[in-house]
Short mmCIF file of C-alpha atoms in Angstrom, two decimals:
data_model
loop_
_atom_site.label_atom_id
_atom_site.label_comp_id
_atom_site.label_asym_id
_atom_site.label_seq_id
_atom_site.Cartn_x
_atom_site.Cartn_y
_atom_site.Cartn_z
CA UNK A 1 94.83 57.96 105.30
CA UNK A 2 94.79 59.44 108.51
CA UNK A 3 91.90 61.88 109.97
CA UNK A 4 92.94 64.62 111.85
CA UNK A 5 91.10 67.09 114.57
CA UNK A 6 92.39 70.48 113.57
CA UNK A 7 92.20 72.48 117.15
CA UNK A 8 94.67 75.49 116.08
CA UNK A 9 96.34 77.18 113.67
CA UNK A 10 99.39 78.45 114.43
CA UNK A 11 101.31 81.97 113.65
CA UNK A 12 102.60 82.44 110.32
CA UNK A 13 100.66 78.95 109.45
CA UNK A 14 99.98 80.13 105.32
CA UNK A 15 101.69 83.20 105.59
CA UNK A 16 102.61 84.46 102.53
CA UNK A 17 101.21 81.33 100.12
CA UNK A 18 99.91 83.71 98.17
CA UNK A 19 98.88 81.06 95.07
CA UNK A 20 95.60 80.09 97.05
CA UNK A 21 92.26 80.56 95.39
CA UNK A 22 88.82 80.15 96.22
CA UNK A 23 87.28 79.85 99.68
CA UNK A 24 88.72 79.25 102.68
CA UNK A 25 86.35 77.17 105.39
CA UNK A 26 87.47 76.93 108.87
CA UNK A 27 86.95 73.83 110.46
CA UNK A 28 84.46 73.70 113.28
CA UNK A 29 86.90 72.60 115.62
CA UNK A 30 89.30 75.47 115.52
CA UNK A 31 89.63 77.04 118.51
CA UNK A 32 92.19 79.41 117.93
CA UNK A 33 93.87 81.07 114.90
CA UNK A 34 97.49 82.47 115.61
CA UNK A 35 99.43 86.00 114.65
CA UNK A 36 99.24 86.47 110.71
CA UNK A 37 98.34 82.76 110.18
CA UNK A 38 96.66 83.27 106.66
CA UNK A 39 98.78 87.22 105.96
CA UNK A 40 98.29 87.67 102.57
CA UNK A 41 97.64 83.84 101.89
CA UNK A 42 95.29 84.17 98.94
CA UNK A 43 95.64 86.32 95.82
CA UNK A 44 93.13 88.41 94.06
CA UNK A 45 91.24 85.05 92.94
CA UNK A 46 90.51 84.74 97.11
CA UNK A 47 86.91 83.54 97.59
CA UNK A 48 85.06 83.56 100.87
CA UNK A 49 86.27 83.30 103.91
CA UNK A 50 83.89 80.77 106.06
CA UNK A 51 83.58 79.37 109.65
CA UNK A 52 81.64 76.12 109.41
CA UNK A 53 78.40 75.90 111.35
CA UNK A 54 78.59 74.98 115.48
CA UNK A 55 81.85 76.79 115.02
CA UNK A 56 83.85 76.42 118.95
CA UNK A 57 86.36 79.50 117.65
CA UNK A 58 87.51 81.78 120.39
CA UNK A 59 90.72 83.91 119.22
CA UNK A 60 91.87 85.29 116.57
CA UNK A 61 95.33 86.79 117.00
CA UNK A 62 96.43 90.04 114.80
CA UNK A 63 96.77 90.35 110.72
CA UNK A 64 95.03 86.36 111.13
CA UNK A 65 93.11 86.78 107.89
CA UNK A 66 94.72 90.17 106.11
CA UNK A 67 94.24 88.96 102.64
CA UNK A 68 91.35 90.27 99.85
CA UNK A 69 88.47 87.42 101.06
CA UNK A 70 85.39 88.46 99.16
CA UNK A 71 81.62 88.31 100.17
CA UNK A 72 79.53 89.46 103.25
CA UNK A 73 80.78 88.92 106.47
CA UNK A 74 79.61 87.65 109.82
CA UNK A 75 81.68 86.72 113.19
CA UNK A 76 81.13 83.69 114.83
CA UNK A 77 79.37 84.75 118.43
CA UNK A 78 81.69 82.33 119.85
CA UNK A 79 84.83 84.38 119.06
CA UNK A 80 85.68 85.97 122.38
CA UNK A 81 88.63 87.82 121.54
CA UNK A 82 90.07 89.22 118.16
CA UNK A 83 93.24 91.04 117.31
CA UNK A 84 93.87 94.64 114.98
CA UNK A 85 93.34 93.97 111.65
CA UNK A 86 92.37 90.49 111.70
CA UNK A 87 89.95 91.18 108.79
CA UNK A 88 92.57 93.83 107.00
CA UNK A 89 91.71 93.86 103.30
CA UNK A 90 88.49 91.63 103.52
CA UNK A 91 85.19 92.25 101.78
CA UNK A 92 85.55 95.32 99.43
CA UNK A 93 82.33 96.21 98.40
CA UNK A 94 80.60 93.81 100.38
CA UNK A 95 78.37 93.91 103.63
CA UNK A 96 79.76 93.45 107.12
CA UNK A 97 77.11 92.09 109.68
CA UNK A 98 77.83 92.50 113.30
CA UNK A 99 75.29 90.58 115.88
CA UNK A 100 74.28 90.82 120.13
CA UNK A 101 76.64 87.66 120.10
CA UNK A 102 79.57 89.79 119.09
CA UNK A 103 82.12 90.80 121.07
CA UNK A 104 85.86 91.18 121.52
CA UNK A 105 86.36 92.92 117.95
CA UNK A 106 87.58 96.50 118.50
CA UNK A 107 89.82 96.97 115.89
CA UNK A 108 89.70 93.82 114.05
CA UNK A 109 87.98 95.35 111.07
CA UNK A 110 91.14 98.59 110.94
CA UNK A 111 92.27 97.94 107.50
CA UNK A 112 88.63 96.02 105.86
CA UNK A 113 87.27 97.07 102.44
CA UNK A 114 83.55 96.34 103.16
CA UNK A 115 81.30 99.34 102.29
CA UNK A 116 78.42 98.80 104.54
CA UNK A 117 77.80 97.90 107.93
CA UNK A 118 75.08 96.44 109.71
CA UNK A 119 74.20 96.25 113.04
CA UNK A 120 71.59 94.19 113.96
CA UNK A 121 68.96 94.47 116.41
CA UNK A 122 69.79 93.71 120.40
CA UNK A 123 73.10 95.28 119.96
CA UNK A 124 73.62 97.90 122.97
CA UNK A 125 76.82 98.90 122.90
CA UNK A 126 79.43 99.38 120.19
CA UNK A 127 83.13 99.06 121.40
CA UNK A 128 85.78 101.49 121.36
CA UNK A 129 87.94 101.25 118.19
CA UNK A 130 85.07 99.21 116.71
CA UNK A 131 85.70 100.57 113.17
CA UNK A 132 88.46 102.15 113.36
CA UNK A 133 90.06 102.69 109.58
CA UNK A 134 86.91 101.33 107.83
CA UNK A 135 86.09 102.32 104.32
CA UNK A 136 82.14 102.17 104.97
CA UNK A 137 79.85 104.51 103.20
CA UNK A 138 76.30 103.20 104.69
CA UNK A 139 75.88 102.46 108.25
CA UNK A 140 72.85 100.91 110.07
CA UNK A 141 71.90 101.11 113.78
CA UNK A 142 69.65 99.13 115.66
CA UNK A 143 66.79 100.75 117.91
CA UNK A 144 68.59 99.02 120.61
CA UNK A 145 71.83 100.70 120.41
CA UNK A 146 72.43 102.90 123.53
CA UNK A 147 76.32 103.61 123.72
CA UNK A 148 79.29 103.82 121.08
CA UNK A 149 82.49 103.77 122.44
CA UNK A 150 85.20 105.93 121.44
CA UNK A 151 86.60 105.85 118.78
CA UNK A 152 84.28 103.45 116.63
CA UNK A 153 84.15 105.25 113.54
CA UNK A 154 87.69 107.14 113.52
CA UNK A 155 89.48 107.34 111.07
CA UNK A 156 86.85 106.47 108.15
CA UNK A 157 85.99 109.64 105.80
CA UNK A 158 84.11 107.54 103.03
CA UNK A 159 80.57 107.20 104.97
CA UNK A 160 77.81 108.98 103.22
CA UNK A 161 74.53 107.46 104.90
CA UNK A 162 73.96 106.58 108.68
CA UNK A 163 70.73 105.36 109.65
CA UNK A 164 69.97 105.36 113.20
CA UNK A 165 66.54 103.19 114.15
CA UNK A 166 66.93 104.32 118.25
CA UNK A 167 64.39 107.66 118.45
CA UNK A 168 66.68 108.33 121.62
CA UNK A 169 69.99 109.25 120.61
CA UNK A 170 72.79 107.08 121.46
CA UNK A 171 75.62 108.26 123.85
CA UNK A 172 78.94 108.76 121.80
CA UNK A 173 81.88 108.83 124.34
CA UNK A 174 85.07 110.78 122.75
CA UNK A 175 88.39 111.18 124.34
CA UNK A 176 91.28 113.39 123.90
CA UNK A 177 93.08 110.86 121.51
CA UNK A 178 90.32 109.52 119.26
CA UNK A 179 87.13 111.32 117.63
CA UNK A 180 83.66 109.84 117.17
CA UNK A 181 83.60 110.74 113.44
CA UNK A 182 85.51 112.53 110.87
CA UNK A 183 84.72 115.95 110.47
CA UNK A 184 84.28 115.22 106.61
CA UNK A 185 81.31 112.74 107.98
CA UNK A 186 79.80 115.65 109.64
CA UNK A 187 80.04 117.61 106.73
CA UNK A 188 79.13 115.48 103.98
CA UNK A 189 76.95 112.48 105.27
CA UNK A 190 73.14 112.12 106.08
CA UNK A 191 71.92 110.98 109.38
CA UNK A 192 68.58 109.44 108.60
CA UNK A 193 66.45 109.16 112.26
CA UNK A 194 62.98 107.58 112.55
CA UNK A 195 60.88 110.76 112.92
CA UNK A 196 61.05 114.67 113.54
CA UNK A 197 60.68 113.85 117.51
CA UNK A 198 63.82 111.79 117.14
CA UNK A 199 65.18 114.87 114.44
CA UNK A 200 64.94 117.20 117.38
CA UNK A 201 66.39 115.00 119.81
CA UNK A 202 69.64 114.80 117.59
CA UNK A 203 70.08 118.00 117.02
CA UNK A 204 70.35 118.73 120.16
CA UNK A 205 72.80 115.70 121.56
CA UNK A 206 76.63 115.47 121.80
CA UNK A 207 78.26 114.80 118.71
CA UNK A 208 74.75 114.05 116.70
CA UNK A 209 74.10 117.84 116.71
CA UNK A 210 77.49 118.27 114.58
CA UNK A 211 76.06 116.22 111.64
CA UNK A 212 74.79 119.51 108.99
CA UNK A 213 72.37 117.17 107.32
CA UNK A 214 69.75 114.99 109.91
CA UNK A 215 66.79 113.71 107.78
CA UNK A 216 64.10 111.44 108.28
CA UNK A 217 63.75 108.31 105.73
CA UNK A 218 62.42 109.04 102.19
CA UNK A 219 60.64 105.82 102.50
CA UNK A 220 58.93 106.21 106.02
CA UNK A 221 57.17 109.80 104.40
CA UNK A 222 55.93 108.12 101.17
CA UNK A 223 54.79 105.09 102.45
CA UNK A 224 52.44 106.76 105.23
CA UNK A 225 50.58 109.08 102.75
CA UNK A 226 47.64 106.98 103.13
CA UNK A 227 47.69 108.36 106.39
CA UNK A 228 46.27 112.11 105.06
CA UNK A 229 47.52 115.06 103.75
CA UNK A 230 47.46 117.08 106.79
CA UNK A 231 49.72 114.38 108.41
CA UNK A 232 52.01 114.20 105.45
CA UNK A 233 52.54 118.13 105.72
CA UNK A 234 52.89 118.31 109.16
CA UNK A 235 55.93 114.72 109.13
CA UNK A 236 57.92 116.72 106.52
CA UNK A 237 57.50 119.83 108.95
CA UNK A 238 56.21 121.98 106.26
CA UNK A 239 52.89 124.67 105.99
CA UNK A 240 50.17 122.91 104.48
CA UNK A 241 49.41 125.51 102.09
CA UNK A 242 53.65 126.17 101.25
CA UNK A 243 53.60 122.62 100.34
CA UNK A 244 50.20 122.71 98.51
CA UNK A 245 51.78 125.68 96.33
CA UNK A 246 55.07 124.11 95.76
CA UNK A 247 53.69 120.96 94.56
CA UNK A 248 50.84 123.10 92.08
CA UNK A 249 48.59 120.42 90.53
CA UNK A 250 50.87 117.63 91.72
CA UNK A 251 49.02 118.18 95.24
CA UNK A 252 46.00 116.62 93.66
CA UNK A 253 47.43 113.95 93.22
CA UNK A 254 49.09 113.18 96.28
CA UNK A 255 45.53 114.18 98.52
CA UNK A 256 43.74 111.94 96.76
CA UNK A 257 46.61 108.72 97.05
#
């Protein structure tokens, strides 16, 4: 037989052969992957959707992968630039991972079923449109994380959790046509910040200062009683003896830990 090096895939490649199952692995030496090339290609027995290791990928046109591929997600950091709604209907209930090496994706996620995100750490900036039409309910931040575009997180009412790791507040631009987040996020979701310096700090930036409920991690207070009593009261921003009363002969307990 003959061996062939697969360099593109063109538009409207596997549109529409909706009878494939299981994974789908993209070649290493794909370069580019055209309009709707795998639109509703795979069924609800889709697998994963894979980009082999030393992956040389740069483009991904529009609707290139809108089909129900399962699992936790990752772009290639050689991807340069990817179209709106590349990713539509991908990773219900799964995790989507985005890295420093990302970039060119605003929008490619509009239409995705993954229910938490992840930014990782050395990430600065998060583009406009980022995730735009998302169904996340957790979101991560990195401490590096300066700027988010406008418009990342339009258009997505389902997030109940966003933890942000930068004490500093991020700037959130917002424009006339496209909000930072829903007002149902403001209203319903927890914004978990590393300490009360960094609590006070977001409640008094733009946009942060709209969320009702800005908490510090459950985690971060239970893990540093060791630390003393005295410091425990003062990190939940309480009156030593209101919390001594309020926890009765529980407060044993937790001075002596």
């Amino acid at each position: 037989g003959y061996n062939f090096n697969v360099t593109s895939i063109p538009e409207d490649a596997f549109k529409g052969c909706n009878n494939f199952v299981g994974d789908l692995v993209i070649p290493a030496t794909v370069k580019t992957i055209g309009y709707m090339a795998f639109n509703a290609s795979h069924n609800s027995n889709a697998g994963a959707l894979i980009f082999a290791e030393n992956c040389e990928l740069t483009t991904i046109d529009a609707w290139a992968f809108n089909a129900p591929f399962k699992g936790n997600f990752q772009l290639p950091t050689s991807l340069t630039s990817v179209g709106v709604s590349a990713f539509s209907n991908n990773g219900e209930g799964a995790t989507l991972t985005i890295t420093a090496g990302n970039k060119g994706y605003g929008r490619a996620f509009s239409g995705s079923k993954f229910n938490k995100l992840v930014v990782e750490e050395g990430v600065e900036s998060l583009p406009g449109l980022a995730f735009y039409n998302t169904r996340f309910t957790e979101v991560v931040l990195p401490l590096t994380l300066t700027n988010i575009a406008e418009g990342a997180f339009d258009d997505n009412t389902s997030i109940t959790t966003i933890t942000s790791n930068n004490p500093v507040p991020p700037t959130v631009q917002v424009s006339s046509n496209y909000i930072a987040f829903e007002q149902e996020v403001f209203d319903n979701a927890t914004l978990f910040v590393p300490d009360h310096a960094a609590k006070a700090l977001y409640k008094e930036a733009d946009v942060w200062k709209k969320f009702d409920k800005i908490s510090t991690p459950i985690i971060t207070q239970t893990t540093q009683l060791s630390a003393g009593w005295n410091w425990f009261s003062a990190y939940v921003d309480i009156d030593l003896k209101e919390l001594q009363d309020a926890l009765g002969e529980n407060a044993t307990i937790i001075k002596n830990h």
